[in-house]
XYZ file of C-alpha atoms in Angstrom:
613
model
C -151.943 53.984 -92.902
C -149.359 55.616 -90.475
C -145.981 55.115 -91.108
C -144.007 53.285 -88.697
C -139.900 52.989 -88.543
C -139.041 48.857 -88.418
C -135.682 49.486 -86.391
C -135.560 51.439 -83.451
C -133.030 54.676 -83.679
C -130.950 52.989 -80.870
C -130.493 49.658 -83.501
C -129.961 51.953 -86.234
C -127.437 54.036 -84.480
C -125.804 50.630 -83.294
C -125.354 49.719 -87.080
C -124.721 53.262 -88.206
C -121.335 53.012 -85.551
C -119.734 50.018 -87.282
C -119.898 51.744 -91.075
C -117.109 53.929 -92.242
C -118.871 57.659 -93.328
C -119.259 57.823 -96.231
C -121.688 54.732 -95.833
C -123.509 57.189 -92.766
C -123.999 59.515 -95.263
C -125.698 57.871 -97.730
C -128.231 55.724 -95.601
C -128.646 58.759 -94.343
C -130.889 59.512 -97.859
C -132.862 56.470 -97.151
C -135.778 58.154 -94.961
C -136.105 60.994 -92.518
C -135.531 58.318 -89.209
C -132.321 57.608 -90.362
C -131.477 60.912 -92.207
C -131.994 62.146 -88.140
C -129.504 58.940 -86.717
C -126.667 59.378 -89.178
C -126.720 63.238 -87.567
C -126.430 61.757 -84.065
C -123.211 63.595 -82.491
C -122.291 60.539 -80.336
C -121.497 58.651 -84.100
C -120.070 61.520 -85.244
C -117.877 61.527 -82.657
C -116.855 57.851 -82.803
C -115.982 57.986 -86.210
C -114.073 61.174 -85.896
C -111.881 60.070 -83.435
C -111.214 56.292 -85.411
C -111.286 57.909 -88.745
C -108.460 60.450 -87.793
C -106.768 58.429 -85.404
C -106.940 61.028 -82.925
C -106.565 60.617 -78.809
C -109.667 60.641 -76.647
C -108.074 62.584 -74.629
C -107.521 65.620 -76.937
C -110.900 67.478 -76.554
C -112.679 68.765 -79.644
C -111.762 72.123 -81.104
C -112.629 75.058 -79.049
C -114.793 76.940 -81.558
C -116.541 73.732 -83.564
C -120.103 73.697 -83.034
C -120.813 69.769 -84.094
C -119.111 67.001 -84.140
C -120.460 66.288 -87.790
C -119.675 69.881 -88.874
C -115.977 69.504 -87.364
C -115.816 65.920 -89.417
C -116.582 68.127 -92.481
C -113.902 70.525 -91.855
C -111.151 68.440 -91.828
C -111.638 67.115 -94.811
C -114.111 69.569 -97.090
C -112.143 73.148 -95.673
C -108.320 71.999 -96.158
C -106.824 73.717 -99.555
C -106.044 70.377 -101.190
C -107.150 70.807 -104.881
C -104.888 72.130 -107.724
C -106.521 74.814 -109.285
C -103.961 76.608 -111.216
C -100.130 76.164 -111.819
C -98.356 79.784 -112.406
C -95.260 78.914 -114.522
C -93.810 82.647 -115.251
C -90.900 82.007 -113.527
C -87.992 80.132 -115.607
C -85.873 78.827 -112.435
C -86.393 77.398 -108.772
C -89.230 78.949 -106.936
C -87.960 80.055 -103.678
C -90.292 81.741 -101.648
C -93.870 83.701 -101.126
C -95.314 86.093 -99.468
C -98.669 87.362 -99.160
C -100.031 91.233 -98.316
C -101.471 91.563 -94.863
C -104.692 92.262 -97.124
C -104.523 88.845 -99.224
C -105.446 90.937 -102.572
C -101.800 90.367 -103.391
C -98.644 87.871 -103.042
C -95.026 87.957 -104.290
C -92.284 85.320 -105.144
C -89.011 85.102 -105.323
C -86.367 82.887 -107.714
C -83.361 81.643 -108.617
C -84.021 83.752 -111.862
C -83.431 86.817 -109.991
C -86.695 88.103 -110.508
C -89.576 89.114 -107.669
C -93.000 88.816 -109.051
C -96.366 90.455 -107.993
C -99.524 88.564 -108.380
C -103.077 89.738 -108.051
C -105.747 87.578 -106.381
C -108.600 89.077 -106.725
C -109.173 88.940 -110.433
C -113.553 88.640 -111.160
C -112.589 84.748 -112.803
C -110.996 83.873 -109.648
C -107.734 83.178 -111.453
C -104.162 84.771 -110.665
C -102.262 86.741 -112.484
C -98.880 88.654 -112.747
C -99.269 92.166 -111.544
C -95.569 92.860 -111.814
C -91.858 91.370 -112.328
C -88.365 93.346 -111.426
C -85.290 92.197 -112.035
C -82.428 92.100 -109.404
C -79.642 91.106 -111.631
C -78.605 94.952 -112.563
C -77.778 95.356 -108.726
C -75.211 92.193 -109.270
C -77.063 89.669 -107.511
C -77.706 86.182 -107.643
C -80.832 85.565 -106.926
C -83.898 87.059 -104.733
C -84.855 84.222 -101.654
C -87.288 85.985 -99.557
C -89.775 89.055 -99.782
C -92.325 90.655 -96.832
C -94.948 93.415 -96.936
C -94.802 95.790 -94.214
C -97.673 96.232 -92.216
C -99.888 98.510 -94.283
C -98.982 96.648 -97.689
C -96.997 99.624 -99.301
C -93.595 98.336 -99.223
C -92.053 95.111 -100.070
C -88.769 94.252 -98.423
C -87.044 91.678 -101.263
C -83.770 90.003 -100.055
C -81.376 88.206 -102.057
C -77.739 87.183 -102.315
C -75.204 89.920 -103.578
C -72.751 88.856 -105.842
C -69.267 90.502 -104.760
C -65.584 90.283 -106.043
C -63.770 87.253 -106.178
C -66.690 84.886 -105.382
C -67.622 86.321 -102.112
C -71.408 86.726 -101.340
C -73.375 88.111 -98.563
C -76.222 89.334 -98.743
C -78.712 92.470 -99.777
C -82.324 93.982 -99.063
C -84.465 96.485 -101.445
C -86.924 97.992 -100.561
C -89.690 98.648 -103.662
C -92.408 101.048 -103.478
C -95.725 99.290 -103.927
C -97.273 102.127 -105.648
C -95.209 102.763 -108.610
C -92.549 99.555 -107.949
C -89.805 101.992 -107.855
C -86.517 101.550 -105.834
C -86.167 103.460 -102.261
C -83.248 102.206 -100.901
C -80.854 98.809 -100.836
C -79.126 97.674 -97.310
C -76.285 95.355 -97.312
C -77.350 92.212 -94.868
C -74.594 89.912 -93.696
C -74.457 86.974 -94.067
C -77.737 86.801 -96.605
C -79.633 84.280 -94.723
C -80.271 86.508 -91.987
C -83.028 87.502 -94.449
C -83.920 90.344 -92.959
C -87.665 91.515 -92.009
C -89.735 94.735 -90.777
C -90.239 95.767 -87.273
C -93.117 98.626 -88.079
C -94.264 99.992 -91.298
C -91.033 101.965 -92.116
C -88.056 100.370 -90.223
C -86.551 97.174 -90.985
C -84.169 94.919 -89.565
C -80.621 93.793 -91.423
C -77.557 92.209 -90.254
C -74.202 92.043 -89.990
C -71.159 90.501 -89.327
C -67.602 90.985 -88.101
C -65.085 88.163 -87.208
C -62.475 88.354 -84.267
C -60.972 85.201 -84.759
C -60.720 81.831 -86.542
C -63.876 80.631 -85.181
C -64.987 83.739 -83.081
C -67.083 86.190 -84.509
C -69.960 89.729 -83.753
C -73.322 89.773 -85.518
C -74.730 92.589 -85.326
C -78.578 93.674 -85.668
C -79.344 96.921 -87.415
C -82.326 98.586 -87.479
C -82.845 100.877 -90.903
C -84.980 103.465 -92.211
C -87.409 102.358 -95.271
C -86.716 105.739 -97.055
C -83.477 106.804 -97.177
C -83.427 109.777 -99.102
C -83.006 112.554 -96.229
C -82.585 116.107 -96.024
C -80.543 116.476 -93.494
C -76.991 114.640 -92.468
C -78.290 115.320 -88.725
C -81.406 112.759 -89.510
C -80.738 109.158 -88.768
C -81.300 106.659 -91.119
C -79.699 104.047 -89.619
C -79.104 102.263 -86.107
C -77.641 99.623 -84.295
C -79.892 97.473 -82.111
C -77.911 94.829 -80.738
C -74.193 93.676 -80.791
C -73.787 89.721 -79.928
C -71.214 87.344 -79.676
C -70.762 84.183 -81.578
C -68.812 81.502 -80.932
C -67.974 77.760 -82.618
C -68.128 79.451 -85.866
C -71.884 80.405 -85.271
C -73.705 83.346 -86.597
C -77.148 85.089 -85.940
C -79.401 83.770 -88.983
C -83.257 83.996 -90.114
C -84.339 87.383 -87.944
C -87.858 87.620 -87.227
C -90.409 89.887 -85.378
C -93.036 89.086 -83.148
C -95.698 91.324 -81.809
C -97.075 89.985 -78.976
C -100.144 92.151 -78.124
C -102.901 89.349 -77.596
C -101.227 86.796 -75.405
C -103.828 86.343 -73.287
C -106.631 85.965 -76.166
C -104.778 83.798 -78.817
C -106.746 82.864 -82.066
C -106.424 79.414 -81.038
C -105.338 77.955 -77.590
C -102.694 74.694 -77.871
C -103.097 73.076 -74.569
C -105.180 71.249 -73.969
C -105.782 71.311 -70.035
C -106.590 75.134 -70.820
C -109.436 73.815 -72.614
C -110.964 71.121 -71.198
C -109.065 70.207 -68.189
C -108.185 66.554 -70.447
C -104.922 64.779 -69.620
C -102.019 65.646 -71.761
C -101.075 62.805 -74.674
C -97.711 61.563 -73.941
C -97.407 58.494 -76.063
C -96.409 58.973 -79.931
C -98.267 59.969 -82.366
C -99.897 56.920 -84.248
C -98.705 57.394 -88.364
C -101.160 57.029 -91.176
C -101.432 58.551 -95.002
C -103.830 61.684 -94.986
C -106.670 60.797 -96.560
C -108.727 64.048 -98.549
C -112.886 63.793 -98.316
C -115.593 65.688 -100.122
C -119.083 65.198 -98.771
C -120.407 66.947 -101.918
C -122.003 69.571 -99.807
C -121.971 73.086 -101.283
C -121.786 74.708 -97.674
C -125.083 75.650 -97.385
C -127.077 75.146 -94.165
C -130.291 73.356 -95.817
C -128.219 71.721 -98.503
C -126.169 69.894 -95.920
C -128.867 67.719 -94.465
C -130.014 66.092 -97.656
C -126.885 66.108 -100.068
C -126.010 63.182 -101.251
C -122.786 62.306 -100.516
C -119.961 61.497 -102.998
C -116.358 60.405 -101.335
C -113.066 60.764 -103.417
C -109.269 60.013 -101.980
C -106.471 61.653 -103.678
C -103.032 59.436 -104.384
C -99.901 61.314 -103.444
C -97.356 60.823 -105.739
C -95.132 58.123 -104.066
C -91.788 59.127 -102.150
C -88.597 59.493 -104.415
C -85.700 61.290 -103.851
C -85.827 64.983 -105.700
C -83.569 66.023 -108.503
C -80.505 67.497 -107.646
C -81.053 71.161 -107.024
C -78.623 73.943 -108.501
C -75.368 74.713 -106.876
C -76.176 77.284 -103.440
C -73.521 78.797 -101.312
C -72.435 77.051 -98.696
C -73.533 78.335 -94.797
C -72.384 82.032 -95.240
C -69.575 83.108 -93.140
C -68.101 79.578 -93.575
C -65.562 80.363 -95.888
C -63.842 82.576 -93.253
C -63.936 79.684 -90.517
C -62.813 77.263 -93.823
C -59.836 79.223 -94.359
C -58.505 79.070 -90.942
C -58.676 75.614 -90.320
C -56.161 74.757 -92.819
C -53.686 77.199 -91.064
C -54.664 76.745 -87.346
C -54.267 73.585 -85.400
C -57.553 71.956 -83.128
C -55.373 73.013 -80.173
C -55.276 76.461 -80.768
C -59.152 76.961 -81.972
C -59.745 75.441 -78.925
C -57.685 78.088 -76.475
C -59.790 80.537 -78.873
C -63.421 79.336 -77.862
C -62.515 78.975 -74.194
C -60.973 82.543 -74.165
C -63.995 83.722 -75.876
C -66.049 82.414 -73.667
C -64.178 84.229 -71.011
C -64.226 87.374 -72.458
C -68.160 87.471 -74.021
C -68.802 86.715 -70.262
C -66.789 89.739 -69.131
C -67.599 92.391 -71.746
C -71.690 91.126 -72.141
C -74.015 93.257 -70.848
C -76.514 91.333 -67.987
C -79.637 90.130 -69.216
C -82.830 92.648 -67.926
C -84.523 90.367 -65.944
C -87.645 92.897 -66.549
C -87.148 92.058 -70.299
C -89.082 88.413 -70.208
C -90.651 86.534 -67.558
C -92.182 83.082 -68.489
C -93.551 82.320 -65.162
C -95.411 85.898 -65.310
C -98.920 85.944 -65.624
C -100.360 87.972 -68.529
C -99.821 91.436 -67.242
C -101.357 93.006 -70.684
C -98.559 95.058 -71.649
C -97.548 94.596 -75.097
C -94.113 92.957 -76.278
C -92.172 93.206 -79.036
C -89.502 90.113 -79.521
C -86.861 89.877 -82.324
C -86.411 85.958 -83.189
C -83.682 84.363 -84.814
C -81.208 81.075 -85.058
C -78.254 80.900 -83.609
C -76.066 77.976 -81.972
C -72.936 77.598 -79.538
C -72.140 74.124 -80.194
C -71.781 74.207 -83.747
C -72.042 76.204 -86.963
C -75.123 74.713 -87.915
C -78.401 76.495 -86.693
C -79.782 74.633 -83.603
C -81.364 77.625 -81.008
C -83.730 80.095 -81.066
C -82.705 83.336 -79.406
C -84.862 85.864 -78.602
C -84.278 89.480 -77.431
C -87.203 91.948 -76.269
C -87.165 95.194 -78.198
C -87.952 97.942 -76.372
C -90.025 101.047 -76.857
C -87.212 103.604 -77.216
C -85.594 100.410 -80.121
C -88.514 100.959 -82.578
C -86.884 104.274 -84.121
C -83.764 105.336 -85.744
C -84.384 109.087 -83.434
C -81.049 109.221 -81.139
C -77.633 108.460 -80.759
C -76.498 105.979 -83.432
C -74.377 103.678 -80.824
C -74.978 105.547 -77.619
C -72.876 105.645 -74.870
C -71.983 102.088 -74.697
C -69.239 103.082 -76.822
C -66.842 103.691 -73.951
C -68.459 100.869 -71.926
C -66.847 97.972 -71.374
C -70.092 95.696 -71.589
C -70.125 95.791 -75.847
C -72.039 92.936 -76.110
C -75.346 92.304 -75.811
C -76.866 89.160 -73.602
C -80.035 86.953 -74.932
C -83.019 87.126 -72.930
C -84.028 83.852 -73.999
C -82.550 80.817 -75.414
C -84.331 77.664 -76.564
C -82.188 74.982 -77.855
C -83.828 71.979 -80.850
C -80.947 70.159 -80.209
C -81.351 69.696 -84.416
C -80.643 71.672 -87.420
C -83.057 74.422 -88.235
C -84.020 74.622 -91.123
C -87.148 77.017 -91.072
C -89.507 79.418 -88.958
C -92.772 80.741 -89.289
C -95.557 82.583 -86.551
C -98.964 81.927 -85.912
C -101.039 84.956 -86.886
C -101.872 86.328 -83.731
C -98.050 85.827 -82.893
C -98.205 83.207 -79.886
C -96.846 79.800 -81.215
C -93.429 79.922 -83.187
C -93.297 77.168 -85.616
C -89.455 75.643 -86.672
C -88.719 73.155 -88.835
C -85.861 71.365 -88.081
C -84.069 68.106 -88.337
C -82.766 66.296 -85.606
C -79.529 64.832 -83.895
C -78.860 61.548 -83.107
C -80.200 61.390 -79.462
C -77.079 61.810 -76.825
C -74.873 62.634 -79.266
C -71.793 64.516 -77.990
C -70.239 67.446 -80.276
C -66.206 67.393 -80.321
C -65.695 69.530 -83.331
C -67.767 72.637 -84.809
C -66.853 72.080 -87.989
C -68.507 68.847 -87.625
C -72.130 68.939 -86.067
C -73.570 65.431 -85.779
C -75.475 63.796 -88.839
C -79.030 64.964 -89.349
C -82.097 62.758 -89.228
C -84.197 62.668 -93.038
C -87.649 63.060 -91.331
C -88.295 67.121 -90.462
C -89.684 67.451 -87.062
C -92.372 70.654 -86.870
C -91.881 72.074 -83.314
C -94.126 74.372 -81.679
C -93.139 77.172 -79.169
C -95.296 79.226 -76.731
C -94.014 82.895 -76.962
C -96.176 83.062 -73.796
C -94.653 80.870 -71.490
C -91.701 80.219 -73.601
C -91.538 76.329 -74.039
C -92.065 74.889 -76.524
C -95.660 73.408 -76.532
C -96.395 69.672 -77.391
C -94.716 66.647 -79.541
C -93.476 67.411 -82.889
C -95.391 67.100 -85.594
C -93.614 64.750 -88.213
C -94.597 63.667 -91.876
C -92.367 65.813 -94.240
C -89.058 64.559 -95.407
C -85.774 65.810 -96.211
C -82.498 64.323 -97.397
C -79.649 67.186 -98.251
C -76.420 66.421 -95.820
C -75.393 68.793 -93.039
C -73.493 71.066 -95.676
C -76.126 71.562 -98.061
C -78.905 71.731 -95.908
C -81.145 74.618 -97.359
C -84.369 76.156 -96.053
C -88.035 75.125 -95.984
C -90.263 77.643 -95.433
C -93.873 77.236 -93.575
C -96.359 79.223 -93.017
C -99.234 79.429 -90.345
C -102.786 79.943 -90.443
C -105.678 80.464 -87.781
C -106.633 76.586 -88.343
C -104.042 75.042 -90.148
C -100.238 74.293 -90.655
C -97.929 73.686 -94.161
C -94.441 73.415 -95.317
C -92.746 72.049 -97.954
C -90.494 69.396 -98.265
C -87.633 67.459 -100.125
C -90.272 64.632 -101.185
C -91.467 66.617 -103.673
C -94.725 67.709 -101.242
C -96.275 70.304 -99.232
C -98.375 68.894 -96.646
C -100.746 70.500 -94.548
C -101.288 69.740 -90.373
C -104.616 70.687 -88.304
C -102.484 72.724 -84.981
C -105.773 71.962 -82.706
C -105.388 67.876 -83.089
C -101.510 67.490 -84.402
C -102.236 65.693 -87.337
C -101.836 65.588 -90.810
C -104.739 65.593 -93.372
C -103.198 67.025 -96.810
C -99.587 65.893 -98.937
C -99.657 68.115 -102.384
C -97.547 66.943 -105.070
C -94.931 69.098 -106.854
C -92.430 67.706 -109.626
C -89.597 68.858 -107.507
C -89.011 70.039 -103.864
C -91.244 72.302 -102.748
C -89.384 75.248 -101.173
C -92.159 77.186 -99.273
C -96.151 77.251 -98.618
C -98.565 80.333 -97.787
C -101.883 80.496 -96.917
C -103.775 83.687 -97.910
C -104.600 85.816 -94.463
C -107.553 86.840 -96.022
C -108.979 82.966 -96.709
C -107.123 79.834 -94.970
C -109.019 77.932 -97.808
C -106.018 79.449 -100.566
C -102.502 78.424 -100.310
C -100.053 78.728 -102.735
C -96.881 76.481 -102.904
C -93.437 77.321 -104.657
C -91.432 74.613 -105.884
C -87.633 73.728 -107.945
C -89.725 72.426 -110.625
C -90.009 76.562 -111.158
C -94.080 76.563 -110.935
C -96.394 78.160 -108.226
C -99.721 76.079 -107.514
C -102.842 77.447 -106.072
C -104.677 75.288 -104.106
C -108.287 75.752 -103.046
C -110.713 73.604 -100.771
C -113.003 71.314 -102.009
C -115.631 73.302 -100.505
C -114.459 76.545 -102.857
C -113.952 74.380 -105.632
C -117.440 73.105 -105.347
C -118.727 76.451 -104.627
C -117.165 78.273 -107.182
C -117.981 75.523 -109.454
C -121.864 75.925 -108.448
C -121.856 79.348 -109.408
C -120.561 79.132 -113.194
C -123.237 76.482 -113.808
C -127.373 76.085 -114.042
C -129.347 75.535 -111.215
C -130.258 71.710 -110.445
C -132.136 70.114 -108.394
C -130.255 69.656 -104.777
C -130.612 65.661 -104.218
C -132.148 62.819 -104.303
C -133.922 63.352 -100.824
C -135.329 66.992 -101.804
C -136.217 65.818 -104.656
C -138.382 62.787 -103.232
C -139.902 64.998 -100.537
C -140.934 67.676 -103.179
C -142.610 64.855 -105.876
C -144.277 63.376 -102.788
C -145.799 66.725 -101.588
C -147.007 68.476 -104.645
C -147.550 65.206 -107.128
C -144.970 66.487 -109.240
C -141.371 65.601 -110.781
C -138.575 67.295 -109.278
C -138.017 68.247 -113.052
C -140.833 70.521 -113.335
C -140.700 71.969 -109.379
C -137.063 73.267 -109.845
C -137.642 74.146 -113.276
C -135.127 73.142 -115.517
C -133.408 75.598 -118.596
């Protein structure tokens, strides 16, 4: 007798729409009709947008092919699941870095110590490649690290330990080859960081005051080796020379190589796309919840596995354990020292004549330099990024300044002509205020959006004092910035949590991937944002704050996360879990449905069709 279907598809796609998906998935198994319906791409578009809480307006990514395989992704490809904890490190986890490659990452601690890790060991498991110590050069403690661009040389920079208490700040430079020593650079103050402009130049700071609450940073550019054989051979040069005033300073430099504006890995608005009305109302909040279909990622496997939903509890919110003493903002100390000898009045006079003379003696801004409102003209730019302020000490712009061709080398006059000019300083192309306290920075990697963590003012608050910038909100705002048009992009993204006062207020690094977003927090999480939709879908516990994230370049399904509990995890998608987990056992058969199809066809068990060891 021929089979018949009782319900309709329409019915069964009504009923289908008012189950959550996991239910879809496993009626699904019941027979081939509805095995077809609970494919449909209109319900898999319903339930992505109510399971995810998403807009209707925000189109669906650019490069998804399904609405079901896009479902999948945001829950099956997000690196979510603990894998391994790394605990060779015996203080607070500061920082990581990966190799342009993704075969290798490094840390850096509060013991002093950068690590090398290998991630491409045949068991899948990392493991220490390499330790040095920074404590025989008299520092404190390494806080950041970055490969150049051909993964020979590591830039590691930490805080210097001087006479009488005084620190600023240091980069090495360590041969990735034989991990020797090439050369050291004094960087002040130390959370400039530091950072390379090409494979064999990098980028250090400096700084000079010339007042109470006036001061010079200064950008150098500097040779990687600095073992010459001539004196006539530069080494070293100056790049730029700006002002600072309210007790500001130049902090976190960074380099962006613009070359593929106008083909990004992944386009943020959304009337580019689809011609779909912006979203101006807020962001709806809701916990991340973490999905695995039980699919192994295979093509024939995904229509008949049976599905098998699990949530993950984030540990709840707490405030972290007190972290170990840091240095205050360097540079303070200086501006500290004054105010206990100098009246308001007088620091006053001082930032109004400063004003008056940076206006005077700063060079005009090359209007040739940056144009937002220019289309993409294809020519390649090269920015240097940093914090800065001119309200307060406290971090709360992003300047940029274009390097230029003739910039990239140390080749020429150290300082140039401008040394009998009376224009010494150097103007900002750019400025783009948070009106907040940054506290961390990280590019997209094809270099268009500019990520900053930061923590916001009260709204219309009015600054009277430097010395005391308005209180800080807990929540960390995520703000994204189009080096393109240079604005920033859309609404903040806001989940992760901090709660150190204005004085202690420390970095949290992110990191960016081609799909995804992370960065730590004070709660004792990472958590991990989709940039397409501007939501969150992943919180991963820590037993302390987690410092900073990175995703491997090589696979956006491997992040690693550093913490003050002193461990590194390694997290891996459920997808690579299951996969790798696949692989290390016996074949079996692939589900219920396959299994019922094959016993049906050939009068045989699915035992004795997919053999069994």
């Amino acid at each position: 007798m021929e089979w018949r279907p009782v319900l309709p598809d329409s019915l069964v796609l009504e009923i289908f729409l008012r189950l959550p998906h996991e239910a879809v998935l496993r009626a699904g198994l019941t027979c081939r009709q509805w095995l077809a319906v609970s494919r449909d791409e209109f319900l898999w578009r319903e339930l992505f947008y109510s399971y995810y809480r998403i807009p209707r307006d925000v189109p669906r990514h650019p490069a998804a092919v399904s609405w079901y395989r896009e479902f999948k992704r945001l829950f099956d490809c997000i690196p979510c699941v603990e894998v391994q904890t790394l605990r060779e490190h015996s203080d607070q986890v500061l920082h990581l870095a990966f190799s342009h490659k993704g075969h290798r990452f490094s840390s850096c601690s509060k013991d002093c110590t950068v690590k090398l890790w290998d991630t491409e060991r045949p068991d899948g498991n990392i493991s220490l490649v390499h330790s040095s110590s920074m404590r025989q050069f008299n520092w404190g403690y390494t806080q950041f690290s970055q490969f150049n661009a051909d993964d020979t040389l590591l830039l590691v920079s930490g805080v210097y330990l001087g006479p009488h208490h005084s620190s600023s700040g240091e980069i090495a430079v360590i041969s990735l080859e034989n991990y020797t020593l090439l050369s050291r650079v004094r960087n002040k103050p130390y959370d400039v960081f530091g950072c390379w402009l090409n494979e064999t130049h990098l980028i250090s700071g400096n700084l000079h005051w010339i007042g109470n609450m006036t001061s010079c940073s200064v950008l150098w550019l500097n040779k990687a080796f600095q073992d010459i054989e001539s004196e006539n051979v530069n080494v070293v040069k100056r790049l730029f020379k700006i002002q600072n005033i309210n007790a500001s300073t130049i902090r976190t430099v960074m380099v962006a190589h613009c070359q593929r504006h106008d083909n990004p890995d992944l386009l943020l608005d959304y009337e580019a796309q689809s011609q779909a009305q912006r979203q101006k109302g807020p962001q709806q909040q809701h916990q991340p919840l973490l999905f695995d279909l039980g699919t192994s990622g295979s093509e024939e496997e995904d229509e008949a596995e049976e599905g098998d939903e699990y949530r993950k509890e984030g540990r709840s919110h707490g405030l972290p354990n007190a972290r170990l003493p840091q240095p205050t903002f360097s540079g303070l100390d200086h501006v500290i020292q004054s105010r206990k000898n100098v009246g308001r009045r007088e620091l006053e006079i001082e930032t109004h004549v400063a004003k008056m003379m940076g206006k005077a003696h700063t060079k005009p801004p090359d209007s040739n330099l940056i144009d937002p409102s220019e289309p993409g003209d294809g020519e390649d730019k090269t920015y240097l990024l940093f914090t800065t302020g001119s309200l307060t000490y406290s971090p709360h712009q992003i300047g940029i300044k274009r390097i230029k061709p003739d910039q990239m080398t140390t080749c020429g006059p150290v300082l140039g002509e401008e040394r009998s000019s009376d224009e010494f300083f150097d103007s900002l192309d750019h400025v783009i205020d948070i009106h907040g306290h940054i506290i961390g920075m990280g590019l997209s990697p094809d270099h268009r959006y500019l990520y900053v963590n930061s923590r916001a003012w009260p709204a219309g608050c009015v600054i009277s004092d430097p010395m005391c910038p308005p209180p800080i909100a807990e929540e960390i705002d995520l703000h994204v910035i189009d080096l393109k048009s240079l604005r920033e992009e859309r609404r903040s993204l806001r989940a992760h949590r901090a709660f150190t006062p204005n004085d202690e207020c420390f970095f949290i690094f992110l990191d960016v991937s081609r799909d995804f977003v992370a960065s730590g927090a004070e709660d004792k999480h990472g958590y991990i944002w989709d940039r397409h939709y501007n939501i969150c879908l992943a919180r991963l516990a820590h037993d302390d704050v987690v410092n900073s994230v990175a995703f491997s370049p090589a696979d956006q399904e491997l992040l690693l996360s550093a913490s003050d509990d002193s461990t590194i995890k390694v997290w891996r998608s459920p997808r690579m879990v299951r996969l790798a987990q696949n692989a290390a056992r016996p074949p079996r058969p692939r589900s219920l449905l396959t299994s019922w199809l094959s016993r049906n066809k050939n009068g045989t068990s699915a035992g004795s069709v997919n053999g069994k060891p």
